[in-house]
Coordinates of C-alpha atoms and ligand atoms in Angstrom, one line a residue:
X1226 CA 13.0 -4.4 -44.9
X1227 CA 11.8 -5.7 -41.2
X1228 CA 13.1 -4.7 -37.9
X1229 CA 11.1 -7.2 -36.4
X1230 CA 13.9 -9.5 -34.0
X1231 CA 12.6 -13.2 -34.3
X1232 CA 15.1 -14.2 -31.3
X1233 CA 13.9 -11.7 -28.3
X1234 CA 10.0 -11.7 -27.2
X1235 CA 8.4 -8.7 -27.5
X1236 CA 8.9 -6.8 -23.6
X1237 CA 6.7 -4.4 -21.8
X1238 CA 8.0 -1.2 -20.0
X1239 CA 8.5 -1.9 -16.2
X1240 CA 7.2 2.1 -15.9
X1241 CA 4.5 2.0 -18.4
X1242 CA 3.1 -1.3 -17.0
X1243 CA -0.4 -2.8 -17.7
X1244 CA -1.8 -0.9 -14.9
X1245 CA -0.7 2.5 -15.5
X1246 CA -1.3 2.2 -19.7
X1247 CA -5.0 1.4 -18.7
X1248 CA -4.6 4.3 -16.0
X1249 CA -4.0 6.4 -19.1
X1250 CA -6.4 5.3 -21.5
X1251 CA -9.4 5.3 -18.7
X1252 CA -8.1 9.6 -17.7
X1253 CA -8.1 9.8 -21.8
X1254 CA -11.6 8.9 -22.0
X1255 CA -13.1 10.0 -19.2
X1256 CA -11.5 13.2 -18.2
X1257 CA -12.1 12.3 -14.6
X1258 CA -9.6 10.9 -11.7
X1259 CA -10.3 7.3 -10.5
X1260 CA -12.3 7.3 -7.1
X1261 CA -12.1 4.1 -5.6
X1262 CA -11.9 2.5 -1.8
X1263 CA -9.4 -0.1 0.5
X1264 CA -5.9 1.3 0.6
X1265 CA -3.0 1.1 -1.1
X1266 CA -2.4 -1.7 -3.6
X1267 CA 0.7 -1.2 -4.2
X1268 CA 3.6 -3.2 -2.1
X1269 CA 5.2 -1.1 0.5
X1270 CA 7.7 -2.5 3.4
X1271 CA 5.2 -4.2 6.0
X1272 CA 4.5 -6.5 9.0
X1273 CA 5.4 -9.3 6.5
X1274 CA 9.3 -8.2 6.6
X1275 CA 9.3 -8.8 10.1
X1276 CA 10.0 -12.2 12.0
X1277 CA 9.9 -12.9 15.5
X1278 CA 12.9 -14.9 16.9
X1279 CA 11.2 -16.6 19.8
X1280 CA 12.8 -18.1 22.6
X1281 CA 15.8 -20.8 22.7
X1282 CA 18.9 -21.0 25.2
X1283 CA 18.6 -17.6 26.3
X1284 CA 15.3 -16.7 26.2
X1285 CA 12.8 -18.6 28.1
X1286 CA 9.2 -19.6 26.5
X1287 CA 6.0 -19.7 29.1
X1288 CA 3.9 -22.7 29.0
X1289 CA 0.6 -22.6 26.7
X1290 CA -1.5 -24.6 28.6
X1291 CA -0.3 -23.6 32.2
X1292 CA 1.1 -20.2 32.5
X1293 CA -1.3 -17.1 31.2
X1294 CA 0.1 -14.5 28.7
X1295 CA -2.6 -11.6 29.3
X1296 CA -4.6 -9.8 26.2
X1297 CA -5.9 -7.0 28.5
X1298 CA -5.4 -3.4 27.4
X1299 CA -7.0 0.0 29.0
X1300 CA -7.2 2.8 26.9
X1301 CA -7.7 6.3 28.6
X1302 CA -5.9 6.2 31.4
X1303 CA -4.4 9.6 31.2
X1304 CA -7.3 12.2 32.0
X1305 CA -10.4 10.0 31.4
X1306 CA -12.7 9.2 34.5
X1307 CA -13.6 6.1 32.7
X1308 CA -11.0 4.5 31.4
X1309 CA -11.8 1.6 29.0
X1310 CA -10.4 -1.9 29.5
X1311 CA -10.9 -4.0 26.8
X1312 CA -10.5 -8.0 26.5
X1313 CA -8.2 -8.2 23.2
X1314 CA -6.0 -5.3 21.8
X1315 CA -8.0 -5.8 18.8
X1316 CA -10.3 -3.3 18.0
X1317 CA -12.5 -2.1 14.9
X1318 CA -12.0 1.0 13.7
X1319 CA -14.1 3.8 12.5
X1320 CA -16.2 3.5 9.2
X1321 CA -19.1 5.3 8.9
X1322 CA -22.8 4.6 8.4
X1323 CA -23.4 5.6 4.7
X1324 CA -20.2 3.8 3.8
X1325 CA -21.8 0.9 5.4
X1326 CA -24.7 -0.2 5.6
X1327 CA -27.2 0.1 9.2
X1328 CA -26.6 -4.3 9.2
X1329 CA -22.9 -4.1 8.5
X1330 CA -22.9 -1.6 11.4
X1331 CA -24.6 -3.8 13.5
X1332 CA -22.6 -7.0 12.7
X1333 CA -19.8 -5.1 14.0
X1334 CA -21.4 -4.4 17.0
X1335 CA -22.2 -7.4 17.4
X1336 CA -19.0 -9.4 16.8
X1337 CA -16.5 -6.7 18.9
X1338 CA -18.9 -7.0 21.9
X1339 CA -18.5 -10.6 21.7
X1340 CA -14.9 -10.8 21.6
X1341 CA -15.0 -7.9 24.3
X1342 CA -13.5 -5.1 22.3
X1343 CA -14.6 -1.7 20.8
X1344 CA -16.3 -0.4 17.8
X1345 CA -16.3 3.0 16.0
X1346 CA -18.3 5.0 14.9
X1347 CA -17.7 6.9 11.6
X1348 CA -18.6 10.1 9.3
X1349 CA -22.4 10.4 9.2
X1350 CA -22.9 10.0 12.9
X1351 CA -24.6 7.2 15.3
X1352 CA -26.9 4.8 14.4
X1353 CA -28.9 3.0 17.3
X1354 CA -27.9 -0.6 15.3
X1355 CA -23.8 -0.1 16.6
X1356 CA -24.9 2.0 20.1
X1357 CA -27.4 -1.1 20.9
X1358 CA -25.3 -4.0 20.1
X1359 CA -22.0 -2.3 21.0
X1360 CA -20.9 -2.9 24.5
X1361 CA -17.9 -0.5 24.1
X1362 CA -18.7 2.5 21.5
X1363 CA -16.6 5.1 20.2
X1364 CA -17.8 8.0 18.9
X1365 CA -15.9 9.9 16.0
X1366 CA -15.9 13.6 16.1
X1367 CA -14.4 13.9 12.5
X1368 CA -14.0 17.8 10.5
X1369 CA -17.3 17.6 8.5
X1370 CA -19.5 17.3 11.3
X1371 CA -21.8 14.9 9.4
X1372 CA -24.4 13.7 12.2
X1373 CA -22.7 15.0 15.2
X1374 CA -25.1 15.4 18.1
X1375 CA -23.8 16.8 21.3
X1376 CA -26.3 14.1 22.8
X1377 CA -24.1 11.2 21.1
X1378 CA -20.9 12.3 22.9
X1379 CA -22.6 11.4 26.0
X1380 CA -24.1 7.8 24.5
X1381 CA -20.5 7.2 23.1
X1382 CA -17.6 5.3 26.2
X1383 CA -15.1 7.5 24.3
X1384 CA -14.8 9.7 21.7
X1385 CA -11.9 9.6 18.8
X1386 CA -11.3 13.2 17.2
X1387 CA -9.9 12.4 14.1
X1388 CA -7.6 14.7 12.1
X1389 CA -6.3 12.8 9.3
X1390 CA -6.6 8.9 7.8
X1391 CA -3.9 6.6 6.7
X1392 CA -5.2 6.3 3.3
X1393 CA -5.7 10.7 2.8
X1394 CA -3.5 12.3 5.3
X1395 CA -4.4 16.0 4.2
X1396 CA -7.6 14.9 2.2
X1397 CA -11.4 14.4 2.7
X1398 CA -13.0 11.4 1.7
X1399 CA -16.5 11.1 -0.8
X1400 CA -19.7 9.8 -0.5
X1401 CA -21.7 9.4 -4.2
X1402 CA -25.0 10.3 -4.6
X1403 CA -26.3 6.7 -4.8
X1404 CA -25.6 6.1 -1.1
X1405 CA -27.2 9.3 0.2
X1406 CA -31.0 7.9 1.1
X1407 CA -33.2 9.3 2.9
X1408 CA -31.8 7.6 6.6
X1409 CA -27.9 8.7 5.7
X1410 CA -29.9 12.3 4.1
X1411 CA -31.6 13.1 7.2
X1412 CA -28.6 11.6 9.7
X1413 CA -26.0 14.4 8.0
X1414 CA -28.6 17.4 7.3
X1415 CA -28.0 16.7 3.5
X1416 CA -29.9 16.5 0.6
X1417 CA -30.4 13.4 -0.9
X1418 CA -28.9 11.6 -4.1
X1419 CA -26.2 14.2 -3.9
X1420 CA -22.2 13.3 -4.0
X1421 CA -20.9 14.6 -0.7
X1422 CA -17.2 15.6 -0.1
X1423 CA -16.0 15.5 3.6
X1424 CA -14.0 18.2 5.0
X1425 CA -10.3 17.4 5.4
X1426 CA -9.9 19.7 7.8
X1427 CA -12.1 20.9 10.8
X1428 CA -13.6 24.2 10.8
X1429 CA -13.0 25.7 13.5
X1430 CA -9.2 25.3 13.7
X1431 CA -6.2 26.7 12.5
X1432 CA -3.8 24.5 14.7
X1433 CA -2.8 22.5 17.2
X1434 CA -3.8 25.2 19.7
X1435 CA -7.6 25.0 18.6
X1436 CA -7.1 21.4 19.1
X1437 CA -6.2 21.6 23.1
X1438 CA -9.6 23.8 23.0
X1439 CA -11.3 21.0 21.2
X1440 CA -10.6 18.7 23.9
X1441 CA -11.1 20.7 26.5
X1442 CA -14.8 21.5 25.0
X1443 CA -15.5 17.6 24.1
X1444 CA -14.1 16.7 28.1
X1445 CA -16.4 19.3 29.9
X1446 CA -19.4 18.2 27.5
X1447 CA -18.5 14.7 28.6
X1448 CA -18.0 15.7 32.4
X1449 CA -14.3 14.6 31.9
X1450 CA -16.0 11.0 32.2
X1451 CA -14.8 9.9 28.6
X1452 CA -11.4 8.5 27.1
X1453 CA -10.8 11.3 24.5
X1454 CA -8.4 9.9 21.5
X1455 CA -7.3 12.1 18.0
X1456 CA -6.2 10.3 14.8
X1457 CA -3.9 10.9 12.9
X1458 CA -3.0 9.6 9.0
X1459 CA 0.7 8.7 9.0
X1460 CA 2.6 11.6 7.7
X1461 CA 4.9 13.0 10.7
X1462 CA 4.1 10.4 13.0
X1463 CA 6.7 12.1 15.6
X1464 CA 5.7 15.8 15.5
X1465 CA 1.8 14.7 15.3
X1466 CA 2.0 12.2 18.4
X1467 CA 3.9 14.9 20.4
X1468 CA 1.3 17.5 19.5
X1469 CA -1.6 15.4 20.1
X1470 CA -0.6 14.7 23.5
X1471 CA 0.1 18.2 24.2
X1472 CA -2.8 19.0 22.9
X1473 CA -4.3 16.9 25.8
X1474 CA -5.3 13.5 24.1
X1475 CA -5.3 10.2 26.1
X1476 CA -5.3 8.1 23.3
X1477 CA -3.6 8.6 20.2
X1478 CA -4.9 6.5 16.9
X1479 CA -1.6 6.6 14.2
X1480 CA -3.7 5.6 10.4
X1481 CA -0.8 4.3 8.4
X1482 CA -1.4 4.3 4.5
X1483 CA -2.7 0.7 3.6
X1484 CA -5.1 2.1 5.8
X1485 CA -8.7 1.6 4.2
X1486 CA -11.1 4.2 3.4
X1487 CA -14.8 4.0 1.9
X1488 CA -13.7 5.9 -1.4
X1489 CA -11.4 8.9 -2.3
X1490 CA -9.1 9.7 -5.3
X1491 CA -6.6 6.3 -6.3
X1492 CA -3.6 8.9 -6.8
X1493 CA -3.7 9.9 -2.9
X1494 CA -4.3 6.5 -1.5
X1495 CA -0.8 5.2 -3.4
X1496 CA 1.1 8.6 -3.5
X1497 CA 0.5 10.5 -0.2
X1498 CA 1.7 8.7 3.6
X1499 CA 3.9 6.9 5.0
X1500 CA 3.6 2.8 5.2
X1501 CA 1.9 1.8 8.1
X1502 CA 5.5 0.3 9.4
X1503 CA 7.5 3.5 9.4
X1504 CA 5.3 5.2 11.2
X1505 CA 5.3 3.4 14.5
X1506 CA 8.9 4.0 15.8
X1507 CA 8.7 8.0 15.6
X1508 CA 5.2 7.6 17.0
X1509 CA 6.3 5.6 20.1
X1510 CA 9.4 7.7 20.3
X1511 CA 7.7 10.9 20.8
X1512 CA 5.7 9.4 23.9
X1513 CA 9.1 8.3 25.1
X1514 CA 11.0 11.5 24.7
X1515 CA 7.6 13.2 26.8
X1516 CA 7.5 10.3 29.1
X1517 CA 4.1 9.2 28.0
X1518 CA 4.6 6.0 26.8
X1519 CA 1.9 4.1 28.3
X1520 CA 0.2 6.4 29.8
X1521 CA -1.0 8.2 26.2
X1522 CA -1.9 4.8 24.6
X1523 CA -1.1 4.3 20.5
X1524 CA -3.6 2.7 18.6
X1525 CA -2.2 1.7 15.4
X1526 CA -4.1 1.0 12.1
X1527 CA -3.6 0.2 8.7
X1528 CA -3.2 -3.4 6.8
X1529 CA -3.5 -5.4 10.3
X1530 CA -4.6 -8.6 9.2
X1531 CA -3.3 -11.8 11.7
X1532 CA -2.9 -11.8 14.9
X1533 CA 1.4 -11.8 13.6
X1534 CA 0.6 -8.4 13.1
X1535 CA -0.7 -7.6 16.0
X1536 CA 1.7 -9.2 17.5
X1537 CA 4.4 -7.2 15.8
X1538 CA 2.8 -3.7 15.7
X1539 CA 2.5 -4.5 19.6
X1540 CA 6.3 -5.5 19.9
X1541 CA 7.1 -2.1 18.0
X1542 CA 5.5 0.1 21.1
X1543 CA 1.3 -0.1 20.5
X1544 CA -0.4 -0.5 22.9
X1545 CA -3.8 -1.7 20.9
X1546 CA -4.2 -1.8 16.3
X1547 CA -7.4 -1.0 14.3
X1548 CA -8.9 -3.3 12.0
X1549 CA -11.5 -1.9 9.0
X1550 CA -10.7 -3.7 5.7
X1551 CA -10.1 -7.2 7.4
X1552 CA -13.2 -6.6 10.0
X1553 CA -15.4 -6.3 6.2
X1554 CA -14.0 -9.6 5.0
X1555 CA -14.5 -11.4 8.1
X1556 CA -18.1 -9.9 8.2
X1557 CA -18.6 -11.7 4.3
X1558 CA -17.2 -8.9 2.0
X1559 CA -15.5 -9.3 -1.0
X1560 CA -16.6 -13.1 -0.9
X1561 CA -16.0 -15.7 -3.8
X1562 CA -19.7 -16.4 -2.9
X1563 CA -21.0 -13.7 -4.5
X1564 CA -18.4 -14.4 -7.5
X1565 CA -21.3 -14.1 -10.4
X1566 CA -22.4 -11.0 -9.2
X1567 CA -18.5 -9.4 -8.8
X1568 CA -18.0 -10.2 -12.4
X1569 CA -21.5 -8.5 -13.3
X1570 CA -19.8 -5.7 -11.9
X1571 CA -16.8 -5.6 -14.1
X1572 CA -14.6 -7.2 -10.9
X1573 CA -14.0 -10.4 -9.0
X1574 CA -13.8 -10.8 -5.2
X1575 CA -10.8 -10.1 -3.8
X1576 CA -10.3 -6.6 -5.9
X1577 CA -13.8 -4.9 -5.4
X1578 CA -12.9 -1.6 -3.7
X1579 CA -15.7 0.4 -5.6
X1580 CA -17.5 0.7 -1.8
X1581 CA -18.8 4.0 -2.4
X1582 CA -20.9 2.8 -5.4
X1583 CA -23.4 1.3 -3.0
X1584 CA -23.5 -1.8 -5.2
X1585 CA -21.6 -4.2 -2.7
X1586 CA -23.1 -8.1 -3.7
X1587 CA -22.3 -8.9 0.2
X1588 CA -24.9 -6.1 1.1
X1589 CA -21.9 -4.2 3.5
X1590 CA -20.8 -1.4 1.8
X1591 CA -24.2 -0.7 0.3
X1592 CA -27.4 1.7 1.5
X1593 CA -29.8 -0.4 -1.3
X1594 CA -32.4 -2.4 0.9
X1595 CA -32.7 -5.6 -1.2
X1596 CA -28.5 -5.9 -0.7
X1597 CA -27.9 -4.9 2.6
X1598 CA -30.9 -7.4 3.9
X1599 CA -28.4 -9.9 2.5
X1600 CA -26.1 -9.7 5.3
X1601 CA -27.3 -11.6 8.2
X1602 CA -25.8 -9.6 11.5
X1603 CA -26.2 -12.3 13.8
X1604 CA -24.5 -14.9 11.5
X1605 CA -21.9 -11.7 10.2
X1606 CA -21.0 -10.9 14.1
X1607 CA -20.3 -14.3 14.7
X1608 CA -17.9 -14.6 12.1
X1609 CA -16.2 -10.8 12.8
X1610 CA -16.1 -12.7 16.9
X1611 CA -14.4 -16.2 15.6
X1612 CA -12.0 -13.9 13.2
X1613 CA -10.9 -11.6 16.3
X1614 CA -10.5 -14.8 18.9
X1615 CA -8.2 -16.4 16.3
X1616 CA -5.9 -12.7 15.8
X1617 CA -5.9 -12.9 19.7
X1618 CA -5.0 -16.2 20.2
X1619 CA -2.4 -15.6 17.2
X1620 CA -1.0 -13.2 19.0
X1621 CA -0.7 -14.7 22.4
X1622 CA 0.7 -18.0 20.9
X1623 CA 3.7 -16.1 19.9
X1624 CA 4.0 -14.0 22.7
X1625 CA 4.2 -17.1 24.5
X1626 CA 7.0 -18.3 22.5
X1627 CA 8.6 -15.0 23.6
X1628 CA 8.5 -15.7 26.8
X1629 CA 6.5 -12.9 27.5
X1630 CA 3.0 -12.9 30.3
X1631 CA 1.4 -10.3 28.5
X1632 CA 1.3 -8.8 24.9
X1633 CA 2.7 -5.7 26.2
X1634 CA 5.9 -7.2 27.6
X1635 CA 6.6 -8.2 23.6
X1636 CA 9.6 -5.8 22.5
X1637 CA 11.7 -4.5 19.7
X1638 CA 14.0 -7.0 20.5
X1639 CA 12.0 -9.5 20.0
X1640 CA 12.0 -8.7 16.0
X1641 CA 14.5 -8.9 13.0
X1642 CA 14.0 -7.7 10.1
X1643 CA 13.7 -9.4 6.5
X1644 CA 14.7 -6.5 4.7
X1645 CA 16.8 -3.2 4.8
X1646 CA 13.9 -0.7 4.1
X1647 CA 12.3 -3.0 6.8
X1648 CA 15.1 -3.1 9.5
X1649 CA 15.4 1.0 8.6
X1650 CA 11.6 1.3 9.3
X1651 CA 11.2 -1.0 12.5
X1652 CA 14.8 0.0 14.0
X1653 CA 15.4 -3.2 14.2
X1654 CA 18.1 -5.6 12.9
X1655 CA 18.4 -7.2 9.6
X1656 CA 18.0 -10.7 10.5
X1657 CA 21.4 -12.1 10.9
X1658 CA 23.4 -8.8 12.2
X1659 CA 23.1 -6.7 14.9
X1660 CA 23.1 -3.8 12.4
X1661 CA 19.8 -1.6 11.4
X1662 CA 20.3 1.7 8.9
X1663 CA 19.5 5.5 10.0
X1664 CA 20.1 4.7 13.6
X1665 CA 18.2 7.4 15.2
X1666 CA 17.0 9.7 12.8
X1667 CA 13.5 10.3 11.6
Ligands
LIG2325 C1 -15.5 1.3 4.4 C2 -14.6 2.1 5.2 C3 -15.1 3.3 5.8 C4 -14.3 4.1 6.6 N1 -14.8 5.2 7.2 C5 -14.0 6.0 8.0 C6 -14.6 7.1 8.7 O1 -15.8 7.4 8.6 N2 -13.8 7.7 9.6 C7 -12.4 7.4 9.7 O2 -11.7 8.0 10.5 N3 -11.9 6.4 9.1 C8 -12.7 5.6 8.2 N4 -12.1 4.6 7.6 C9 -10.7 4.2 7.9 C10 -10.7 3.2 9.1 O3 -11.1 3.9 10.3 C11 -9.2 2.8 9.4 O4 -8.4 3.9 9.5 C12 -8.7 1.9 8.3 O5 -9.7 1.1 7.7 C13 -7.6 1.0 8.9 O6 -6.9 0.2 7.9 P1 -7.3 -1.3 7.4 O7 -8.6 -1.1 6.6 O8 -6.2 -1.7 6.6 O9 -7.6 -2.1 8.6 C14 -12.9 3.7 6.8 C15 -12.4 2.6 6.2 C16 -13.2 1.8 5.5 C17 -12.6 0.5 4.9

C-alpha cells in the first residue's frame, strides 16, 4: 500500500530550510564551523521600514536650487584640539590592510579625500598607500595590537579605539594563512602563512576604568591634538555609549550587526547583536540623559547603503554613518564583471563573502599580486568619490523636502515606521497612527 498523496506537492520544512539542511550536511562533513565575511544575511527590521513624510501644509520644503541644506559635520569637538570637519557625514570605516589589499586601501584614500571625508584604518596597522592619499585618516587602535606604532598615532587626524564590531560584539575576527605575506607578516610581527585570530578583547583591561586610562595615555601621546573615538558592536547600545563617554571619548562609533567584517564564524555574524536600527535610539538617549548629545558625536555603521539611510540614521540622532561593505562594491567588488571567475569559485557576484580567502577576482579583498594589480586605484577612487556624492546628495534631496537647512536639523519626527518591530525600534510611529510600542523602555 502507498502513502504517497497525489493531490498536495511535496513541502519543505520552514525550520529545516535549504540553507540550514546544507548547514548540516557541510558541519557533517567537515567537522569545522563556517568562517565567512559581510554581515548578516539574514532579514532583520532596517532603514527600509522607515519612510520619510516630507513636507505638505504644515511643513515647509526649502528650495533645491536656491536655498542650501548643509552636509558639514565636525567630529571631536569635545576634548580634541583638532577637531575634524568633514564635507559629507559619510565616512568609510575601518578595514584593515591584510583584509584588503595595499590598492583597495589606497582607492579608499583616494575616493574619501575626494568627496572630503575620512578613512580608517584597520587591524594590521598603517600603510603609507591610505596615509598618502588620505586627506583625513583615522587610525584604529584595536585589542590585538597588530601593527600599532606609537609613531602612527601621531600620523593619524584621529584615532578610533575600537572595543567591539557590529558583526562580533564579544568576538575577534580571523585572518587565514593565505593572506599573511610577507608585507602583512612583517606589518603585525607575525609569522607568515599562518591563520591569525584577533583578540576580542584588549589586554590590558579589565573594564571601563582601564578604558578612561586608555584615553588618557592615547591623548597625552597625541598632545591632546587628536579627536579620540571608541567603537562599539551593537549589544547595549545605552550602557556602552554612557560608558564610553565617561570614559572620556569624543566620538563614539555604534557597529550594528549587518555590520561587515573581513571573516569570522557565520553563527555569530547571524546570532549575536542587535540590528543596526535598534541600536540608535538607546545610543542617542544615553548622550541625551548626560547632556552630550552633540557634543560626543555618534557615528553609526552597519548596512548603510543610500544616501535614504543616511538620511534616516541621521534623523534618528547620528551625527555621521560608516560605510565598509557598500565602500567595496563601489570600489568594483563583488562585480558581475568578474562573473566567470565567481563561479570558478563555487559563487556568483553578489554572494562572495569568502574575503579572508585572499582569492577576491576584483583584486580587493586579496594580498595575491597578480589580483590585487587588477584594481586600478585611480579609476576605483573615482568610483568610491561618484558613489559618496550621489549618498550626499541623496541625502540632502530629502532633507530638503523636510524642510530642513542642514542634515542635522532632520528629526525623529520626520519618520514613520512601516512596521511594528520597526516603529518599536526607531520610536517612532507606525505610519498612519500616532502610536509606537515599548514607549520608553530599552
Ligand atoms: C573587509 C572588511 C574588513 C574590516 N576590518 C575591520 C577592522 O580591521 N577593524 C574594525 O573595527 N572593523 C572592521 N570591519 C568592520 C567595518 O569597520 C564596519 O564596522 C562595517 O563594515 C560597517 O558595516 P557595513 O559593512 O554594512 O557598512 C571590516 C569590514 C569589512 C567589510
Amino acid at each position: 500500500m502507498s502513502y504517497h498523496n497525489p493531490f498536495t506537492p511535496p513541502r519543505k520544512s520552514a525550520t529545516f530550510d535549504d540553507h540550514t539542511l546544507a548547514e548540516i550536511r557541510r558541519a557533517a562533513a567537515t567537522g569545522i564551523y563556517d568562517i565567512r565575511g559581510a554581515g548578516t544575511k539574514r532579514k532583520v527590521p532596517h532603514f527600509d521600514d522607515l519612510l520619510f513624510l516630507g513636507a505638505s501644509i504644515s511643513r515647509y520644503p526649502l528650495e533645491g536650487y536656491r536655498e542650501k541644506c548643509d552636509t558639514t559635520v565636525t567630529l571631536g569637538t569635545r576634548f580634541a584640539k583638532k577637531p575634524i570637519t568633514l564635507k559629507t557625514p559619510i565616512t568609510i570605516a575601518g578595514m584593515s590592510f591584510g583584509a584588503l589589499s595595499g590598492n583597495a586601501k589606497e582607492a579608499l584614500g583616494r575616493g574619501a579625500t575626494i568627496a572630503g571625508t575620512s578613512t580608517t584604518t584597520g587591524d594590521g596597522g598603517m600603510t603609507d598607500e591610505e596615509r598618502g592619499h588620505s586627506q583625513t585618516l583615522v587610525y584604529q587602535y584595536l585589542p590585538s595590537r597588530y601593527g600599532m606604532n606609537p609613531k602612527d598615532l601621531r600620523r593619524a587626524d584621529a584615532i578610533e579605539v575600537v572595543v567591539g564590531q557590529g558583526a562580533k560584539p564579544g568576538g575577534g575576527g580571523m585572518l587565514l594563512g593565505q593572506k599573511i605575506s610577507d608585507r602583512v607578516a612583517n606589518m603585525r610581527n607575525l609569522p607568515k602563512g599562518i591563520d591569525q585570530r584577533s583578540a576580542c578583547r584588549h589586554p590590558d583591561w579589565t573594564g571601563p576604568d582601564d578604558l578612561e586610562i586608555k584615553i588618557l595615555e592615547l591623548r597625552e601621546i597625541t598632545d591632546w591634538e587628536k579627536p579620540i573615538y571608541i567603537k562599539v558592536g551593537g549589544a547595549r547600545p545605552y550602557y556602552d555609549t554612557a560608558l564610553a563617554v565617561k570614559a572620556g571619548a569624543d566620538v563614539v562609533v555604534l557597529d550594528g550587526m549587518q555590520g561587515g567584517t573581513a571573516a569570522t564564524q557565520d553563527v555569530f555574524i547571524e546570532n549575536v547583536g542587535m540590528p543596526t536600527l535598534a541600536c540608535i535610539r538607546p545610543a542617542v538617549q544615553a548622550l541625551q540623559d548626560l547632556g552630550m548629545h552633540r557634543k560626543v558625536q555618534l557615528i553609526v555603521s552597519g548596512g548603510i547603503r543610500s544616501g535614504a539611510d543616511v538620511a534616516k540614521a541621521l534623523a534618528l540622532g547620528a551625527d555621521a554613518v560608516a560605510i565598509g561593505t557598500a565602500a567595496l562594491v563601489a570600489l568594483g567588488d563583488n562585480d558581475p564583471h568578474w562573473e566567470d571567475e565567481y563561479q570558478k569559485l563555487g559563487t556568483t557576484a553578489g554572494a562572495y563573502d569568502d574575503w579572508h580567502e585572499g582569492k577576491d577576482p576584483a583584486g580587493i579583498t586579496t594580498q595575491d599580486p597578480e589580483l590585487a594589480a587588477r584594481l586600478d586605484p585611480v579609476a576605483a577612487g573615482r568610483r568610491l568619490a561618484n558613489y559618496l556624492k550621489v549618498m550626499t546628495l541623496e541625502a540632502q534631496t530629502i532633507a530638503r523636502a523636510c524642510g530642513k537647512n542642514h542634515l542635522h536639523n532632520l528629526e525623529p519626527e520626520d519618520l514613520v515606521a512601516l512596521t511594528m518591530e520597526a516603529a518599536a525600534m526607531a520610536q517612532v510611529p507606525l505610519a498612519g497612527t500616532s502610536w509606537f510600542p515599548g514607549k520608553g523602555s530599552f
